[in-house]
């Protein structure tokens, strides 16, 4: 089983920055895609950014140019650098990974979520 632990959330003023981290641990042979999702109150969970094992990245239109996703394969960790934050970025941010586990094949895992609150 793969565990994901997120950190880096908090309260920040509009225009500020935060950096989220998500470390994967457990029965990992390799990690394929790593993603960040977010869910605001009363809204559906949405994909924010994604990065493949080959470092190809994709972003939601709402964050492109402000957020940067990256990963450190040696540490099984994915990051989300969030700049020029807006009030509408307020949400719980969830880490996701698709990992190949020894003897079990490919599985999906989710983190517990970290709150990001942007004040005006």
Short mmCIF file of N, CA, C and O in Angstrom, two decimals:
data_model
loop_
_atom_site.label_atom_id
_atom_site.label_comp_id
_atom_site.label_asym_id
_atom_site.label_seq_id
_atom_site.Cartn_x
_atom_site.Cartn_y
_atom_site.Cartn_z
N UNK A 1 0.84 -1.18 0.00
CA UNK A 1 0.00 0.00 0.00
C UNK A 1 0.88 1.24 0.00
O UNK A 1 1.92 1.26 0.65
N UNK A 2 0.44 2.27 -0.73
CA UNK A 2 1.19 3.52 -0.82
C UNK A 2 0.50 4.57 0.03
O UNK A 2 -0.72 4.76 -0.05
N UNK A 3 1.27 5.26 0.84
CA UNK A 3 0.73 6.35 1.65
C UNK A 3 1.24 7.68 1.10
O UNK A 3 2.40 7.80 0.71
N UNK A 4 0.35 8.66 1.09
CA UNK A 4 0.70 10.01 0.65
C UNK A 4 0.50 10.97 1.81
O UNK A 4 -0.58 10.99 2.40
N UNK A 5 1.51 11.75 2.10
CA UNK A 5 1.43 12.73 3.18
C UNK A 5 1.70 14.11 2.60
O UNK A 5 2.79 14.36 2.06
N UNK A 6 0.70 14.98 2.74
CA UNK A 6 0.82 16.34 2.20
C UNK A 6 1.22 17.31 3.30
O UNK A 6 0.92 17.10 4.47
N UNK A 7 1.84 18.39 2.90
CA UNK A 7 2.20 19.47 3.82
C UNK A 7 2.32 20.77 3.04
O UNK A 7 2.38 20.76 1.81
N UNK A 8 2.32 21.88 3.80
CA UNK A 8 2.55 23.17 3.17
C UNK A 8 1.34 24.06 3.03
O UNK A 8 1.45 25.20 2.60
N UNK A 9 0.17 23.56 3.37
CA UNK A 9 -1.01 24.41 3.28
C UNK A 9 -1.01 25.47 4.37
O UNK A 9 -0.16 25.48 5.26
N UNK A 10 -1.97 26.37 4.29
CA UNK A 10 -2.08 27.41 5.30
C UNK A 10 -2.88 28.59 4.82
O UNK A 10 -3.60 28.52 3.83
N UNK A 11 -2.74 29.68 5.56
CA UNK A 11 -3.45 30.93 5.28
C UNK A 11 -2.47 31.93 4.69
O UNK A 11 -1.38 32.15 5.24
N UNK A 12 -2.87 32.54 3.58
CA UNK A 12 -2.01 33.52 2.92
C UNK A 12 -2.88 34.61 2.33
O UNK A 12 -4.05 34.38 2.00
N UNK A 13 -2.32 35.79 2.21
CA UNK A 13 -3.06 36.89 1.60
C UNK A 13 -3.03 36.78 0.08
O UNK A 13 -2.10 36.19 -0.50
N UNK A 14 -4.03 37.35 -0.55
CA UNK A 14 -4.07 37.36 -2.01
C UNK A 14 -2.79 37.98 -2.56
O UNK A 14 -2.30 38.98 -2.03
N UNK A 15 -2.25 37.34 -3.59
CA UNK A 15 -0.99 37.79 -4.17
C UNK A 15 0.21 37.06 -3.61
O UNK A 15 1.31 37.17 -4.15
N UNK A 16 0.00 36.33 -2.52
CA UNK A 16 1.09 35.61 -1.88
C UNK A 16 1.37 34.27 -2.52
O UNK A 16 0.80 33.92 -3.56
N UNK A 17 2.27 33.53 -1.88
CA UNK A 17 2.71 32.24 -2.40
C UNK A 17 2.69 31.17 -1.31
O UNK A 17 2.84 31.47 -0.13
N UNK A 18 2.50 29.95 -1.75
CA UNK A 18 2.61 28.78 -0.90
C UNK A 18 3.23 27.66 -1.73
O UNK A 18 3.07 27.62 -2.96
N UNK A 19 3.89 26.74 -1.04
CA UNK A 19 4.43 25.56 -1.70
C UNK A 19 3.92 24.31 -0.99
O UNK A 19 4.17 24.13 0.19
N UNK A 20 3.19 23.49 -1.73
CA UNK A 20 2.69 22.24 -1.20
C UNK A 20 3.67 21.11 -1.53
O UNK A 20 4.28 21.11 -2.60
N UNK A 21 3.77 20.17 -0.61
CA UNK A 21 4.59 18.98 -0.84
C UNK A 21 3.75 17.74 -0.56
O UNK A 21 2.84 17.77 0.27
N UNK A 22 4.06 16.67 -1.25
CA UNK A 22 3.38 15.40 -1.04
C UNK A 22 4.40 14.29 -1.19
O UNK A 22 4.95 14.10 -2.29
N UNK A 23 4.64 13.59 -0.10
CA UNK A 23 5.62 12.50 -0.11
C UNK A 23 4.92 11.16 -0.12
O UNK A 23 4.02 10.91 0.70
N UNK A 24 5.34 10.31 -1.03
CA UNK A 24 4.79 8.96 -1.13
C UNK A 24 5.73 7.97 -0.47
O UNK A 24 6.96 8.07 -0.60
N UNK A 25 5.15 7.01 0.22
CA UNK A 25 5.96 5.97 0.86
C UNK A 25 5.20 4.65 0.82
O UNK A 25 4.00 4.61 0.60
N UNK A 26 5.96 3.57 1.04
CA UNK A 26 5.32 2.26 1.06
C UNK A 26 5.92 1.31 0.04
O UNK A 26 7.09 1.41 -0.32
N UNK A 27 5.10 0.45 -0.47
CA UNK A 27 5.50 -0.64 -1.35
C UNK A 27 5.60 -0.15 -2.80
O UNK A 27 4.84 -0.56 -3.66
N UNK A 28 6.57 0.74 -3.05
CA UNK A 28 6.66 1.42 -4.34
C UNK A 28 7.76 0.84 -5.21
O UNK A 28 8.92 0.83 -4.81
N UNK A 29 7.37 0.41 -6.39
CA UNK A 29 8.36 0.02 -7.40
C UNK A 29 8.69 1.23 -8.27
O UNK A 29 9.84 1.54 -8.52
N UNK A 30 7.64 1.91 -8.73
CA UNK A 30 7.81 3.16 -9.47
C UNK A 30 6.50 3.93 -9.42
O UNK A 30 5.44 3.37 -9.21
N UNK A 31 6.62 5.25 -9.62
CA UNK A 31 5.44 6.11 -9.65
C UNK A 31 5.25 6.65 -11.05
O UNK A 31 6.19 7.21 -11.63
N UNK A 32 4.07 6.50 -11.57
CA UNK A 32 3.74 7.06 -12.87
C UNK A 32 3.27 8.50 -12.69
O UNK A 32 4.03 9.36 -12.32
N UNK A 33 2.01 8.77 -12.90
CA UNK A 33 1.51 10.14 -12.79
C UNK A 33 1.39 10.56 -11.33
O UNK A 33 1.06 9.77 -10.46
N UNK A 34 1.66 11.83 -11.10
CA UNK A 34 1.40 12.47 -9.82
C UNK A 34 0.59 13.73 -10.11
O UNK A 34 0.90 14.46 -11.07
N UNK A 35 -0.42 13.98 -9.30
CA UNK A 35 -1.33 15.08 -9.58
C UNK A 35 -1.72 15.82 -8.30
O UNK A 35 -1.64 15.26 -7.21
N UNK A 36 -2.17 17.03 -8.50
CA UNK A 36 -2.80 17.81 -7.44
C UNK A 36 -4.24 18.11 -7.88
O UNK A 36 -4.45 18.59 -9.00
N UNK A 37 -5.16 17.84 -6.99
CA UNK A 37 -6.56 18.20 -7.18
C UNK A 37 -6.92 19.18 -6.06
O UNK A 37 -6.22 19.31 -5.06
N UNK A 38 -8.05 19.84 -6.24
CA UNK A 38 -8.57 20.69 -5.16
C UNK A 38 -10.09 20.64 -5.14
O UNK A 38 -10.71 20.37 -6.16
N UNK A 39 -10.62 20.90 -3.97
CA UNK A 39 -12.06 20.92 -3.82
C UNK A 39 -12.44 22.08 -2.91
O UNK A 39 -12.05 22.10 -1.73
N UNK A 40 -13.19 23.01 -3.45
CA UNK A 40 -13.69 24.14 -2.69
C UNK A 40 -15.05 23.78 -2.13
O UNK A 40 -15.74 22.91 -2.66
N UNK A 41 -15.47 24.45 -1.07
CA UNK A 41 -16.78 24.15 -0.47
C UNK A 41 -17.90 24.28 -1.49
O UNK A 41 -18.00 25.26 -2.21
N UNK A 42 -18.73 23.24 -1.55
CA UNK A 42 -19.86 23.25 -2.45
C UNK A 42 -19.54 22.99 -3.90
O UNK A 42 -20.42 23.06 -4.76
N UNK A 43 -18.28 22.67 -4.19
CA UNK A 43 -17.87 22.42 -5.58
C UNK A 43 -17.29 21.03 -5.73
O UNK A 43 -16.90 20.40 -4.75
N UNK A 44 -17.25 20.58 -6.97
CA UNK A 44 -16.66 19.27 -7.24
C UNK A 44 -15.14 19.36 -7.20
O UNK A 44 -14.55 20.42 -7.43
N UNK A 45 -14.53 18.22 -6.94
CA UNK A 45 -13.08 18.16 -6.97
C UNK A 45 -12.60 18.36 -8.40
O UNK A 45 -13.16 17.80 -9.34
N UNK A 46 -11.56 19.18 -8.56
CA UNK A 46 -11.06 19.47 -9.90
C UNK A 46 -9.56 19.23 -9.96
O UNK A 46 -8.84 19.40 -8.98
N UNK A 47 -9.11 18.84 -11.13
CA UNK A 47 -7.69 18.63 -11.37
C UNK A 47 -7.00 19.98 -11.51
O UNK A 47 -7.42 20.81 -12.31
N UNK A 48 -5.95 20.18 -10.76
CA UNK A 48 -5.19 21.43 -10.79
C UNK A 48 -3.96 21.30 -11.68
O UNK A 48 -3.71 22.13 -12.54
N UNK A 49 -3.19 20.25 -11.45
CA UNK A 49 -1.95 20.06 -12.22
C UNK A 49 -1.55 18.60 -12.18
O UNK A 49 -1.87 17.88 -11.23
N UNK A 50 -0.83 18.19 -13.22
CA UNK A 50 -0.42 16.81 -13.34
C UNK A 50 0.99 16.75 -13.89
O UNK A 50 1.39 17.62 -14.69
N UNK A 51 1.75 15.74 -13.47
CA UNK A 51 3.10 15.54 -13.99
C UNK A 51 3.33 14.06 -14.19
O UNK A 51 3.00 13.24 -13.33
N UNK A 52 3.86 13.71 -15.36
CA UNK A 52 4.11 12.30 -15.67
C UNK A 52 5.49 11.90 -15.17
O UNK A 52 6.28 12.73 -14.70
N UNK A 53 5.80 10.62 -15.31
CA UNK A 53 7.11 10.13 -14.92
C UNK A 53 8.20 10.74 -15.79
O UNK A 53 9.36 10.80 -15.38
N UNK A 54 7.82 11.21 -16.97
CA UNK A 54 8.77 11.86 -17.86
C UNK A 54 8.78 13.37 -17.72
O UNK A 54 9.34 14.06 -18.57
N UNK A 55 8.14 13.87 -16.67
CA UNK A 55 8.11 15.30 -16.35
C UNK A 55 7.27 16.13 -17.31
O UNK A 55 7.46 17.35 -17.40
N UNK A 56 6.35 15.50 -18.04
CA UNK A 56 5.39 16.28 -18.83
C UNK A 56 4.33 16.82 -17.89
O UNK A 56 3.76 16.07 -17.09
N UNK A 57 4.05 18.11 -17.99
CA UNK A 57 3.12 18.74 -17.07
C UNK A 57 1.89 19.27 -17.81
O UNK A 57 1.95 19.65 -18.98
N UNK A 58 0.77 19.28 -17.09
CA UNK A 58 -0.45 19.91 -17.58
C UNK A 58 -1.07 20.69 -16.43
O UNK A 58 -0.87 20.35 -15.26
N UNK A 59 -1.80 21.72 -16.78
CA UNK A 59 -2.40 22.60 -15.79
C UNK A 59 -3.84 22.94 -16.16
O UNK A 59 -4.19 23.03 -17.33
N UNK A 60 -4.63 23.20 -15.13
CA UNK A 60 -5.94 23.76 -15.36
C UNK A 60 -5.76 25.19 -15.86
O UNK A 60 -4.81 25.89 -15.49
N UNK A 61 -6.70 25.62 -16.69
CA UNK A 61 -6.60 26.98 -17.24
C UNK A 61 -6.55 28.04 -16.14
O UNK A 61 -5.87 29.06 -16.28
N UNK A 62 -7.24 27.77 -15.06
CA UNK A 62 -7.36 28.76 -13.98
C UNK A 62 -6.05 28.98 -13.22
O UNK A 62 -5.91 29.99 -12.52
N UNK A 63 -5.10 28.06 -13.35
CA UNK A 63 -3.84 28.20 -12.59
C UNK A 63 -2.62 28.31 -13.49
O UNK A 63 -1.52 28.59 -13.00
N UNK A 64 -2.80 28.08 -14.77
CA UNK A 64 -1.64 28.10 -15.68
C UNK A 64 -0.95 29.45 -15.63
O UNK A 64 -1.59 30.50 -15.68
N UNK A 65 0.36 29.40 -15.49
CA UNK A 65 1.15 30.63 -15.40
C UNK A 65 1.36 31.10 -13.97
O UNK A 65 2.22 31.96 -13.72
N UNK A 66 0.60 30.54 -13.02
CA UNK A 66 0.75 30.93 -11.61
C UNK A 66 1.26 29.76 -10.76
O UNK A 66 2.00 29.98 -9.80
N UNK A 67 0.86 28.56 -11.12
CA UNK A 67 1.25 27.36 -10.36
C UNK A 67 2.27 26.56 -11.16
O UNK A 67 2.22 26.52 -12.39
N UNK A 68 3.17 25.90 -10.44
CA UNK A 68 4.15 25.03 -11.08
C UNK A 68 4.22 23.71 -10.32
O UNK A 68 4.44 23.70 -9.10
N UNK A 69 4.03 22.62 -11.04
CA UNK A 69 4.14 21.29 -10.46
C UNK A 69 5.51 20.72 -10.80
O UNK A 69 6.02 20.92 -11.91
N UNK A 70 6.11 20.03 -9.85
CA UNK A 70 7.40 19.39 -10.08
C UNK A 70 7.48 18.15 -9.20
O UNK A 70 6.65 17.96 -8.32
N UNK A 71 8.48 17.32 -9.47
CA UNK A 71 8.61 16.10 -8.68
C UNK A 71 10.08 15.76 -8.49
O UNK A 71 10.93 16.11 -9.33
N UNK A 72 10.35 15.09 -7.39
CA UNK A 72 11.68 14.58 -7.09
C UNK A 72 11.54 13.07 -6.99
O UNK A 72 11.04 12.55 -5.99
N UNK A 73 11.94 12.38 -8.03
CA UNK A 73 11.75 10.93 -8.08
C UNK A 73 12.56 10.20 -7.02
O UNK A 73 12.14 9.15 -6.53
N UNK A 74 13.70 10.74 -6.67
CA UNK A 74 14.53 10.10 -5.65
C UNK A 74 13.84 10.11 -4.29
O UNK A 74 14.07 9.23 -3.46
N UNK A 75 12.99 11.12 -4.08
CA UNK A 75 12.28 11.25 -2.80
C UNK A 75 10.81 10.86 -2.91
O UNK A 75 10.08 10.95 -1.93
N UNK A 76 10.39 10.41 -4.09
CA UNK A 76 8.98 10.07 -4.32
C UNK A 76 8.07 11.21 -3.85
O UNK A 76 7.04 10.98 -3.18
N UNK A 77 8.43 12.41 -4.21
CA UNK A 77 7.73 13.59 -3.73
C UNK A 77 7.32 14.48 -4.91
O UNK A 77 8.09 14.65 -5.85
N UNK A 78 6.11 15.02 -4.79
CA UNK A 78 5.62 15.98 -5.77
C UNK A 78 5.37 17.30 -5.06
O UNK A 78 4.99 17.33 -3.88
N UNK A 79 5.61 18.39 -5.78
CA UNK A 79 5.46 19.73 -5.22
C UNK A 79 4.47 20.54 -6.06
O UNK A 79 4.30 20.28 -7.26
N UNK A 80 3.87 21.52 -5.43
CA UNK A 80 3.04 22.48 -6.16
C UNK A 80 3.41 23.86 -5.64
O UNK A 80 3.07 24.22 -4.51
N UNK A 81 4.12 24.60 -6.46
CA UNK A 81 4.46 25.98 -6.13
C UNK A 81 3.32 26.87 -6.61
O UNK A 81 3.01 26.87 -7.81
N UNK A 82 2.72 27.59 -5.69
CA UNK A 82 1.55 28.41 -6.01
C UNK A 82 1.91 29.88 -5.79
O UNK A 82 2.18 30.28 -4.65
N UNK A 83 1.93 30.65 -6.85
CA UNK A 83 2.24 32.07 -6.78
C UNK A 83 1.02 32.89 -7.19
O UNK A 83 0.07 32.37 -7.78
N UNK A 84 1.06 34.16 -6.86
CA UNK A 84 -0.04 35.08 -7.21
C UNK A 84 -1.39 34.49 -6.83
O UNK A 84 -2.34 34.47 -7.62
N UNK A 85 -1.47 34.02 -5.61
CA UNK A 85 -2.68 33.34 -5.18
C UNK A 85 -3.87 34.28 -5.15
O UNK A 85 -3.75 35.48 -4.85
N UNK A 86 -5.04 33.72 -5.47
CA UNK A 86 -6.29 34.46 -5.50
C UNK A 86 -7.25 33.86 -4.47
O UNK A 86 -7.11 32.69 -4.09
N UNK A 87 -8.22 34.66 -4.10
CA UNK A 87 -9.22 34.17 -3.14
C UNK A 87 -9.88 32.90 -3.66
O UNK A 87 -10.16 31.96 -2.89
N UNK A 88 -10.09 32.84 -4.96
CA UNK A 88 -10.76 31.67 -5.54
C UNK A 88 -9.89 30.42 -5.57
O UNK A 88 -10.36 29.35 -5.95
N UNK A 89 -8.65 30.53 -5.17
CA UNK A 89 -7.79 29.34 -5.02
C UNK A 89 -8.03 28.63 -3.69
O UNK A 89 -7.48 27.55 -3.45
N UNK A 90 -8.82 29.23 -2.83
CA UNK A 90 -9.13 28.63 -1.54
C UNK A 90 -9.81 27.29 -1.72
O UNK A 90 -10.83 27.19 -2.41
N UNK A 91 -9.25 26.25 -1.12
CA UNK A 91 -9.78 24.90 -1.27
C UNK A 91 -8.95 23.94 -0.43
O UNK A 91 -7.89 24.32 0.09
N UNK A 92 -9.43 22.72 -0.33
CA UNK A 92 -8.60 21.64 0.18
C UNK A 92 -7.88 21.03 -1.02
O UNK A 92 -8.52 20.67 -2.01
N UNK A 93 -6.58 20.92 -0.92
CA UNK A 93 -5.76 20.41 -2.00
C UNK A 93 -5.37 18.95 -1.69
O UNK A 93 -4.88 18.66 -0.60
N UNK A 94 -5.59 18.10 -2.68
CA UNK A 94 -5.34 16.67 -2.51
C UNK A 94 -4.25 16.21 -3.48
O UNK A 94 -4.25 16.57 -4.66
N UNK A 95 -3.38 15.40 -2.97
CA UNK A 95 -2.34 14.78 -3.77
C UNK A 95 -2.84 13.41 -4.25
O UNK A 95 -3.55 12.70 -3.53
N UNK A 96 -2.45 13.06 -5.46
CA UNK A 96 -2.82 11.77 -6.07
C UNK A 96 -1.59 11.18 -6.73
O UNK A 96 -0.77 11.92 -7.30
N UNK A 97 -1.45 9.87 -6.67
CA UNK A 97 -0.41 9.24 -7.47
C UNK A 97 -0.90 7.91 -8.00
O UNK A 97 -1.77 7.25 -7.40
N UNK A 98 -0.36 7.55 -9.13
CA UNK A 98 -0.56 6.23 -9.71
C UNK A 98 0.78 5.53 -9.64
O UNK A 98 1.72 5.92 -10.33
N UNK A 99 0.86 4.54 -8.77
CA UNK A 99 2.14 3.89 -8.52
C UNK A 99 2.06 2.40 -8.83
O UNK A 99 1.01 1.77 -8.65
N UNK A 100 3.17 1.88 -9.26
CA UNK A 100 3.30 0.43 -9.44
C UNK A 100 3.89 -0.13 -8.15
O UNK A 100 4.98 0.29 -7.73
N UNK A 101 3.17 -1.03 -7.53
CA UNK A 101 3.62 -1.63 -6.28
C UNK A 101 4.22 -3.01 -6.55
O UNK A 101 3.76 -3.73 -7.43
N UNK A 102 5.23 -3.35 -5.79
CA UNK A 102 5.87 -4.65 -5.93
C UNK A 102 4.83 -5.76 -5.75
O UNK A 102 4.15 -5.83 -4.74
N UNK A 103 4.72 -6.58 -6.78
CA UNK A 103 3.84 -7.75 -6.70
C UNK A 103 2.37 -7.46 -6.84
O UNK A 103 1.55 -8.39 -6.82
N UNK A 104 1.99 -6.19 -6.99
CA UNK A 104 0.57 -5.85 -7.01
C UNK A 104 0.14 -5.09 -8.25
O UNK A 104 -1.05 -4.95 -8.48
N UNK A 105 1.06 -4.56 -9.00
CA UNK A 105 0.71 -3.80 -10.18
C UNK A 105 0.39 -2.36 -9.85
O UNK A 105 0.74 -1.85 -8.79
N UNK A 106 -0.33 -1.71 -10.77
CA UNK A 106 -0.59 -0.28 -10.67
C UNK A 106 -1.80 -0.01 -9.78
O UNK A 106 -2.84 -0.64 -9.92
N UNK A 107 -1.64 0.97 -8.89
CA UNK A 107 -2.75 1.37 -8.01
C UNK A 107 -2.77 2.87 -7.84
O UNK A 107 -1.74 3.54 -7.97
N UNK A 108 -3.95 3.36 -7.50
CA UNK A 108 -4.11 4.79 -7.26
C UNK A 108 -4.17 5.06 -5.76
O UNK A 108 -4.75 4.27 -5.01
N UNK A 109 -3.58 6.17 -5.36
CA UNK A 109 -3.59 6.55 -3.95
C UNK A 109 -3.89 8.03 -3.83
O UNK A 109 -3.55 8.82 -4.73
N UNK A 110 -4.50 8.40 -2.69
CA UNK A 110 -4.85 9.79 -2.42
C UNK A 110 -4.29 10.20 -1.07
O UNK A 110 -4.25 9.40 -0.13
N UNK A 111 -3.92 11.47 -0.98
CA UNK A 111 -3.54 12.03 0.29
C UNK A 111 -4.77 12.45 1.08
O UNK A 111 -5.90 12.40 0.59
N UNK A 112 -4.52 12.91 2.30
CA UNK A 112 -5.63 13.26 3.19
C UNK A 112 -6.15 14.68 2.94
O UNK A 112 -7.21 15.05 3.43
N UNK A 113 -5.38 15.46 2.19
CA UNK A 113 -5.80 16.82 1.89
C UNK A 113 -5.14 17.84 2.81
O UNK A 113 -4.90 17.57 3.97
N UNK A 114 -4.87 19.00 2.25
CA UNK A 114 -4.32 20.10 3.03
C UNK A 114 -5.06 21.38 2.66
O UNK A 114 -5.30 21.65 1.49
N UNK A 115 -5.44 22.14 3.67
CA UNK A 115 -6.26 23.34 3.45
C UNK A 115 -5.39 24.50 3.00
O UNK A 115 -4.37 24.80 3.63
N UNK A 116 -5.84 25.14 1.95
CA UNK A 116 -5.24 26.40 1.49
C UNK A 116 -6.32 27.47 1.54
O UNK A 116 -7.38 27.31 0.93
N UNK A 117 -6.06 28.53 2.29
CA UNK A 117 -7.01 29.63 2.41
C UNK A 117 -6.33 30.92 2.00
O UNK A 117 -5.28 31.27 2.53
N UNK A 118 -6.93 31.60 1.04
CA UNK A 118 -6.40 32.86 0.54
C UNK A 118 -7.36 33.98 0.94
O UNK A 118 -8.53 33.96 0.57
N UNK A 119 -6.85 34.92 1.69
CA UNK A 119 -7.69 36.03 2.17
C UNK A 119 -7.50 37.26 1.28
O UNK A 119 -6.44 37.47 0.69
N UNK A 120 -8.53 38.07 1.24
CA UNK A 120 -8.49 39.28 0.39
C UNK A 120 -7.87 40.46 1.12
O UNK A 120 -7.66 40.44 2.31
#
